[in-house]
XYZ file of C-alpha atoms in Angstrom:
121
model
C 134.312 65.180 151.184
C 134.523 64.330 154.803
C 135.231 67.215 157.179
C 137.253 66.826 160.294
C 136.609 68.672 163.557
C 139.871 70.205 163.223
C 138.727 71.639 159.688
C 135.518 73.000 161.267
C 137.222 74.566 164.029
C 139.901 76.168 161.738
C 137.199 77.474 159.217
C 135.285 79.024 162.080
C 138.477 80.616 163.493
C 139.249 82.080 160.013
C 135.814 83.733 160.082
C 136.120 85.065 163.517
C 139.754 86.388 162.584
C 138.175 88.196 159.563
C 135.964 90.008 161.753
C 139.008 91.822 163.580
C 138.725 95.639 162.708
C 135.180 94.962 161.234
C 132.171 97.222 161.775
C 130.801 96.633 165.273
C 127.337 97.689 164.149
C 127.438 94.955 161.282
C 129.079 92.045 163.376
C 128.473 90.505 166.723
C 132.122 89.451 166.707
C 133.527 92.678 165.565
C 131.558 94.176 168.360
C 133.099 91.839 170.961
C 136.397 92.648 169.620
C 135.835 96.449 169.678
C 134.601 96.262 173.270
C 137.887 94.552 174.204
C 139.253 92.026 176.880
C 136.389 92.456 179.505
C 133.605 91.724 176.999
C 135.189 88.908 175.356
C 136.037 87.246 178.900
C 132.509 88.170 180.189
C 130.883 86.147 177.497
C 133.066 83.111 178.359
C 132.017 83.384 181.902
C 128.404 83.725 181.080
C 128.363 80.718 178.532
C 130.423 78.488 180.910
C 127.552 79.113 183.495
C 124.876 78.378 180.793
C 126.760 75.015 180.236
C 126.637 74.104 183.829
C 122.836 74.847 184.099
C 122.069 72.911 181.034
C 124.178 69.858 182.174
C 122.221 69.908 185.589
C 119.044 70.077 183.482
C 119.915 67.222 181.344
C 120.880 65.225 184.594
C 117.326 65.896 185.655
C 115.702 64.724 182.365
C 116.091 67.706 180.292
C 116.907 67.695 176.540
C 120.488 67.011 175.681
C 120.291 69.245 172.671
C 120.248 72.305 175.230
C 123.569 71.133 176.512
C 125.038 70.582 173.087
C 123.930 74.122 172.118
C 125.357 75.681 175.290
C 128.646 74.026 174.666
C 128.715 75.262 170.912
C 128.088 78.820 172.235
C 131.067 78.127 174.848
C 133.435 76.844 172.174
C 132.488 79.628 169.866
C 133.275 82.416 172.497
C 136.552 80.638 173.411
C 137.493 80.804 169.791
C 136.824 84.551 169.879
C 139.151 84.710 172.947
C 141.862 82.799 171.348
C 141.731 85.106 168.205
C 141.498 88.176 170.468
C 144.768 87.179 172.075
C 146.467 86.174 168.996
C 146.050 82.428 169.299
C 144.379 79.800 167.347
C 142.503 76.435 167.834
C 145.789 74.897 166.609
C 147.560 76.014 169.677
C 144.846 74.390 171.734
C 145.041 71.149 169.608
C 148.807 71.028 170.014
C 148.316 71.271 173.932
C 145.795 68.505 173.881
C 148.272 66.351 171.758
C 150.949 67.047 174.064
C 148.769 65.907 177.043
C 147.551 62.791 175.145
C 148.385 59.619 176.875
C 148.975 61.450 180.257
C 146.612 60.754 183.049
C 144.812 63.777 184.315
C 146.549 63.509 187.574
C 150.080 63.157 185.973
C 149.385 66.194 183.826
C 148.267 68.208 186.729
C 151.453 67.303 188.810
C 153.555 68.128 185.925
C 151.943 71.633 185.732
C 152.417 72.201 189.330
C 155.999 71.280 189.194
C 156.617 73.628 186.392
C 154.782 76.452 188.178
C 156.839 75.785 191.296
C 160.165 75.973 189.078
C 158.938 79.089 187.594
C 158.098 80.776 190.817
C 161.303 79.631 192.385
C 163.459 81.266 189.667
């Protein structure tokens, strides 16, 4: 049976969700949840920095596998954050689907327009 990327993300998200309320001494994810918003968000910042450093290393001839590993770490911690805030990969996938077919410049202009409308109300 072929697995899709969405299936993988949903399975991983389910495991992460199952760690809510778990024993912080027995589960890394339960420990992050237990520590709260700042710990979850700090990990995303750390992992994002590691992605940037790995990408620069690849650009200079380093191993692409290190970049893949760091991106996997970042995605994992983003899934933890989504779960922590009551969201799921399906929410992100729906947003990406909404943006599909828009150029990045068009999407950014639409977002700024919505922000101006919201702030003007």
